[in-house]
Amino acid sequence: MKFAIATQDGATIATHGGRTRCFLLFDAETGAEPAAAGRLDLAEDMVLHLHGDGKPHPIDAVQVVIAGTSGQGFVNHMRRRGIEPVVTAESDPVQAIRDYFAGTVKPALAPEHPHAHHEGGHHHH
């Protein structure tokens, strides 16, 4: 499987996957260590946040995209492309992929929205 990990510094997972211009690419299978497979650098007008549905995009080559805290728009956009979005609190890309295969992804905190304050508690989907 191919994974794309949103990053800003080339080492740790960036938040806001929809605005990220750099993704680390990994090939990974269950039971094997993830193997780095290069980088995907996007032009300014190719960031997922701006890129409409239905148009081909380099990200389409991967099966899973992992990002830190990202909005629901990013998640929905990935799903429409047939890519599984993984939003995690983990900062290490390789560990996040290991977590994915182990079923132990550390959930990221939901982004704050000024109009929707949830006092305490966690909501489950």
Coordinates of N, CA and C in Angstrom, one line a residue:
M1 N 0.8 -1.2 0.0 CA 0.0 0.0 0.0 C 0.9 1.2 0.0
K2 N 0.4 2.3 -0.6 CA 1.1 3.5 -0.6 C 0.4 4.5 0.4
F3 N 1.3 5.2 1.2 CA 0.8 6.2 2.1 C 1.4 7.5 1.8
A4 N 0.7 8.6 2.0 CA 1.2 9.9 1.9 C 1.0 10.6 3.3
I5 N 2.1 11.2 3.8 CA 2.0 11.8 5.1 C 2.2 13.3 5.0
A6 N 1.3 14.0 5.4 CA 1.4 15.5 5.4 C 2.6 15.9 6.2
T7 N 3.4 16.8 5.7 CA 4.6 17.3 6.5 C 4.9 18.7 6.1
Q8 N 5.5 19.4 7.0 CA 6.0 20.7 6.7 C 7.5 20.8 6.8
D9 N 8.1 20.0 7.7 CA 9.5 20.0 7.9 C 10.2 18.8 7.3
G10 N 9.4 17.9 6.7 CA 10.1 16.7 6.1 C 10.3 15.6 7.1
A11 N 9.9 15.8 8.3 CA 10.3 14.8 9.4 C 9.1 14.5 10.2
T12 N 8.2 15.4 10.5 CA 7.1 15.2 11.4 C 5.8 15.4 10.7
I13 N 4.7 14.9 11.2 CA 3.4 15.0 10.6 C 2.8 16.4 10.8
A14 N 2.4 17.0 9.7 CA 1.8 18.4 9.8 C 0.3 18.3 10.0
T15 N -0.3 19.3 10.7 CA -1.7 19.4 10.8 C -2.2 20.1 9.5
H16 N -3.5 20.1 9.4 CA -4.2 20.7 8.2 C -3.7 20.1 6.9
G17 N -4.0 18.8 6.7 CA -3.6 18.1 5.5 C -4.1 18.8 4.2
G18 N -5.2 19.5 4.3 CA -5.8 20.1 3.1 C -4.9 21.3 2.6
R19 N -4.1 21.8 3.5 CA -3.3 23.0 3.1 C -1.8 22.6 2.9
T20 N -1.5 21.4 3.1 CA -0.1 21.0 3.1 C 0.4 20.8 1.7
R21 N 1.6 21.3 1.4 CA 2.2 21.2 0.0 C 3.2 20.1 -0.1
C22 N 3.6 19.5 1.0 CA 4.6 18.5 1.0 C 4.1 17.2 1.7
F23 N 4.2 16.1 1.0 CA 3.8 14.8 1.6 C 5.0 13.9 1.5
L24 N 5.3 13.1 2.6 CA 6.3 12.1 2.6 C 5.5 10.8 2.1
L25 N 6.2 10.1 1.1 CA 5.5 8.9 0.6 C 6.2 7.7 1.2
F26 N 5.4 6.7 1.5 CA 5.9 5.4 2.1 C 5.2 4.3 1.4
D27 N 5.9 3.2 1.2 CA 5.3 1.9 0.8 C 5.3 1.1 2.1
A28 N 4.1 0.5 2.4 CA 4.0 -0.2 3.7 C 3.0 -1.4 3.5
E29 N 3.3 -2.5 4.2 CA 2.5 -3.6 4.2 C 2.4 -4.1 5.7
T30 N 1.3 -4.8 5.9 CA 1.1 -5.3 7.3 C 2.3 -6.2 7.7
G31 N 2.9 -6.0 8.8 CA 4.0 -6.8 9.3 C 5.4 -6.4 8.8
A32 N 5.4 -5.4 8.0 CA 6.7 -5.0 7.4 C 7.0 -3.5 7.9
E33 N 8.2 -3.2 8.0 CA 8.5 -1.8 8.4 C 8.2 -0.9 7.2
P34 N 7.6 0.3 7.4 CA 7.3 1.2 6.3 C 8.6 1.6 5.6
A35 N 8.6 1.7 4.3 CA 9.8 2.1 3.5 C 9.5 3.4 2.9
A36 N 10.4 4.3 3.1 CA 10.3 5.7 2.5 C 10.3 5.5 1.0
A37 N 9.4 6.3 0.3 CA 9.3 6.2 -1.1 C 9.3 7.6 -1.8
G38 N 10.1 8.4 -1.1 CA 10.2 9.8 -1.7 C 9.3 10.8 -1.2
R39 N 9.1 11.9 -1.9 CA 8.3 13.0 -1.4 C 7.3 13.4 -2.6
L40 N 6.3 14.0 -2.2 CA 5.4 14.6 -3.1 C 5.3 16.1 -2.8
D41 N 5.8 16.9 -3.7 CA 5.8 18.4 -3.4 C 4.7 19.0 -4.4
L42 N 3.8 19.7 -3.8 CA 2.7 20.2 -4.6 C 2.9 21.7 -5.0
A43 N 2.5 22.1 -6.2 CA 2.5 23.5 -6.5 C 1.4 24.2 -5.7
E44 N 1.6 25.5 -5.5 CA 0.6 26.3 -4.7 C -0.8 26.0 -5.0
D45 N -1.1 25.9 -6.3 CA -2.5 25.7 -6.8 C -2.9 24.2 -6.7
M46 N -2.1 23.3 -6.2 CA -2.4 21.9 -6.2 C -2.8 21.5 -4.7
V47 N -2.7 22.4 -3.8 CA -3.0 21.9 -2.4 C -4.4 21.4 -2.4
L48 N -4.6 20.4 -1.6 CA -5.9 19.7 -1.6 C -7.1 20.6 -1.2
H49 N -6.8 21.6 -0.4 CA -7.8 22.5 0.1 C -8.4 23.3 -1.1
L50 N -7.6 23.6 -2.1 CA -8.0 24.4 -3.3 C -8.4 23.5 -4.5
H51 N -7.9 22.3 -4.5 CA -8.0 21.5 -5.7 C -9.4 20.8 -5.7
G52 N -10.2 21.0 -6.7 CA -11.5 20.5 -6.8 C -11.6 19.0 -6.9
D53 N -12.7 18.5 -6.6 CA -13.0 17.1 -6.8 C -13.1 16.8 -8.3
G54 N -12.8 15.6 -8.7 CA -13.0 15.2 -10.1 C -11.9 15.5 -11.0
K55 N -10.9 16.3 -10.5 CA -9.7 16.5 -11.3 C -8.6 15.6 -10.8
P56 N -7.8 15.0 -11.8 CA -6.7 14.2 -11.3 C -5.8 14.9 -10.4
H57 N -5.2 14.2 -9.5 CA -4.2 14.9 -8.6 C -3.1 13.9 -8.2
P58 N -1.9 14.3 -8.0 CA -0.8 13.4 -7.7 C -1.1 12.5 -6.5
I59 N -1.9 13.0 -5.6 CA -2.2 12.2 -4.3 C -3.0 11.0 -4.7
D60 N -3.7 10.9 -5.9 CA -4.5 9.8 -6.2 C -3.7 8.5 -6.3
A61 N -2.4 8.6 -6.4 CA -1.5 7.4 -6.4 C -1.5 6.6 -5.1
V62 N -1.9 7.2 -4.0 CA -1.8 6.6 -2.7 C -3.1 6.1 -2.3
Q63 N -3.1 5.1 -1.3 CA -4.3 4.6 -0.7 C -4.7 5.3 0.6
V64 N -3.7 5.7 1.3 CA -4.0 6.3 2.6 C -3.2 7.6 2.7
V65 N -3.9 8.7 3.3 CA -3.2 9.9 3.6 C -3.3 10.1 5.1
I66 N -2.2 10.4 5.7 CA -2.1 10.6 7.1 C -1.8 12.1 7.4
A67 N -2.5 12.7 8.3 CA -2.2 14.1 8.6 C -2.5 14.3 10.1
G68 N -2.0 15.4 10.7 CA -2.4 15.8 12.0 C -3.8 16.4 11.9
T69 N -4.2 17.0 13.0 CA -5.5 17.6 13.1 C -5.9 18.4 11.8
S70 N -7.0 18.0 11.2 CA -7.4 18.5 9.9 C -9.0 18.7 10.0
G71 N -9.5 19.5 9.2 CA -10.9 19.8 9.2 C -11.7 18.7 8.5
Q72 N -13.0 18.6 8.7 CA -13.8 17.6 8.1 C -13.8 17.7 6.6
G73 N -13.6 18.9 6.0 CA -13.5 19.1 4.6 C -12.4 18.3 4.0
F74 N -11.3 18.3 4.6 CA -10.1 17.4 4.2 C -10.5 16.0 4.1
V75 N -11.1 15.5 5.2 CA -11.5 14.1 5.4 C -12.5 13.8 4.3
N76 N -13.5 14.6 4.0 CA -14.5 14.3 3.0 C -13.9 14.3 1.6
H77 N -13.0 15.3 1.4 CA -12.4 15.3 0.1 C -11.6 14.1 -0.2
M78 N -10.8 13.6 0.8 CA -10.1 12.4 0.6 C -11.0 11.2 0.3
R79 N -12.1 11.1 1.0 CA -13.0 10.0 0.8 C -13.6 10.0 -0.5
R80 N -13.9 11.2 -1.0 CA -14.5 11.3 -2.4 C -13.5 10.9 -3.4
R81 N -12.2 11.0 -3.1 CA -11.2 10.6 -4.1 C -10.9 9.1 -3.9
G82 N -11.5 8.4 -3.0 CA -11.3 7.0 -2.7 C -10.0 6.7 -2.0
I83 N -9.6 7.7 -1.2 CA -8.4 7.6 -0.4 C -8.8 7.6 1.1
E84 N -8.2 6.8 1.9 CA -8.6 6.7 3.3 C -7.8 7.8 4.1
P85 N -8.6 8.8 4.7 CA -7.9 9.8 5.5 C -7.6 9.3 6.9
V86 N -6.4 9.5 7.4 CA -6.1 9.1 8.8 C -5.7 10.4 9.5
V87 N -6.4 10.8 10.5 CA -6.1 12.0 11.3 C -5.6 11.5 12.6
T88 N -4.3 11.9 13.0 CA -3.7 11.3 14.2 C -3.0 12.4 15.0
A89 N -2.8 12.1 16.3 CA -2.0 13.0 17.1 C -0.6 12.6 17.1
E90 N -0.3 11.5 16.5 CA 1.1 11.0 16.3 C 1.9 12.0 15.5
S91 N 3.2 12.2 15.8 CA 4.0 13.2 15.0 C 5.0 12.4 14.1
D92 N 5.3 11.2 14.4 CA 6.3 10.4 13.7 C 5.6 9.7 12.6
P93 N 5.9 10.0 11.3 CA 5.3 9.3 10.2 C 5.3 7.8 10.2
V94 N 6.5 7.2 10.5 CA 6.6 5.8 10.5 C 5.8 5.2 11.6
Q95 N 5.8 5.8 12.8 CA 5.0 5.3 13.9 C 3.5 5.4 13.6
A96 N 3.1 6.4 12.9 CA 1.7 6.6 12.5 C 1.3 5.4 11.6
I97 N 2.2 5.0 10.7 CA 1.8 3.9 9.8 C 1.8 2.6 10.5
R98 N 2.7 2.4 11.5 CA 2.7 1.2 12.3 C 1.4 1.2 13.1
D99 N 1.0 2.3 13.6 CA -0.3 2.4 14.4 C -1.5 2.0 13.5
Y100 N -1.4 2.5 12.2 CA -2.5 2.2 11.3 C -2.7 0.7 11.1
F101 N -1.6 0.0 10.9 CA -1.7 -1.4 10.7 C -2.0 -2.1 12.0
A102 N -1.6 -1.6 13.1 CA -1.9 -2.2 14.4 C -3.3 -1.9 14.9
G103 N -4.0 -0.9 14.2 CA -5.3 -0.5 14.7 C -5.3 0.3 15.9
T104 N -4.1 1.0 16.1 CA -4.0 1.8 17.3 C -3.6 3.3 17.0
V105 N -4.2 3.8 16.0 CA -4.0 5.2 15.6 C -4.4 6.1 16.8
K106 N -3.5 7.0 17.1 CA -3.8 8.0 18.2 C -4.7 9.1 17.6
P107 N -6.0 9.2 18.1 CA -6.9 10.1 17.5 C -6.4 11.6 17.7
A108 N -6.5 12.4 16.7 CA -6.2 13.8 16.9 C -7.3 14.5 17.5
L109 N -7.1 15.6 18.2 CA -8.1 16.4 18.7 C -8.9 17.1 17.6
A110 N -10.2 17.2 17.7 CA -10.9 17.9 16.7 C -10.5 19.4 16.6
P111 N -10.4 19.9 15.4 CA -10.0 21.4 15.3 C -11.1 22.2 16.0
E112 N -10.7 23.3 16.5 CA -11.6 24.2 17.2 C -12.4 25.0 16.1
H113 N -13.7 25.0 16.3 CA -14.5 25.9 15.4 C -15.2 26.9 16.3
P114 N -15.1 28.2 15.9 CA -15.6 29.2 16.8 C -17.1 29.1 17.1
H115 N -17.8 28.6 16.1 CA -19.3 28.5 16.4 C -19.7 27.3 17.1
A116 N -18.9 26.3 17.3 CA -19.4 25.0 17.9 C -18.5 24.7 19.1
H117 N -19.0 25.1 20.2 CA -18.2 24.7 21.4 C -18.9 23.5 22.1
H118 N -18.1 22.5 22.3 CA -18.6 21.3 22.9 C -17.9 21.3 24.3
E119 N -18.7 21.4 25.3 CA -18.2 21.4 26.7 C -18.0 20.0 27.1
G120 N -16.7 19.7 27.4 CA -16.3 18.4 27.9 C -16.8 17.2 27.0
G121 N -16.5 16.0 27.4 CA -16.9 14.8 26.7 C -16.3 14.7 25.3
H122 N -16.4 13.5 24.8 CA -15.9 13.3 23.4 C -17.0 12.8 22.6
H123 N -17.1 13.2 21.4 CA -18.2 12.6 20.6 C -17.6 11.6 19.7
H124 N -18.4 10.5 19.5 CA -17.9 9.4 18.7 C -18.7 9.3 17.4
H125 N -18.1 8.8 16.4 CA -18.8 8.7 15.1 C -19.3 7.3 15.0

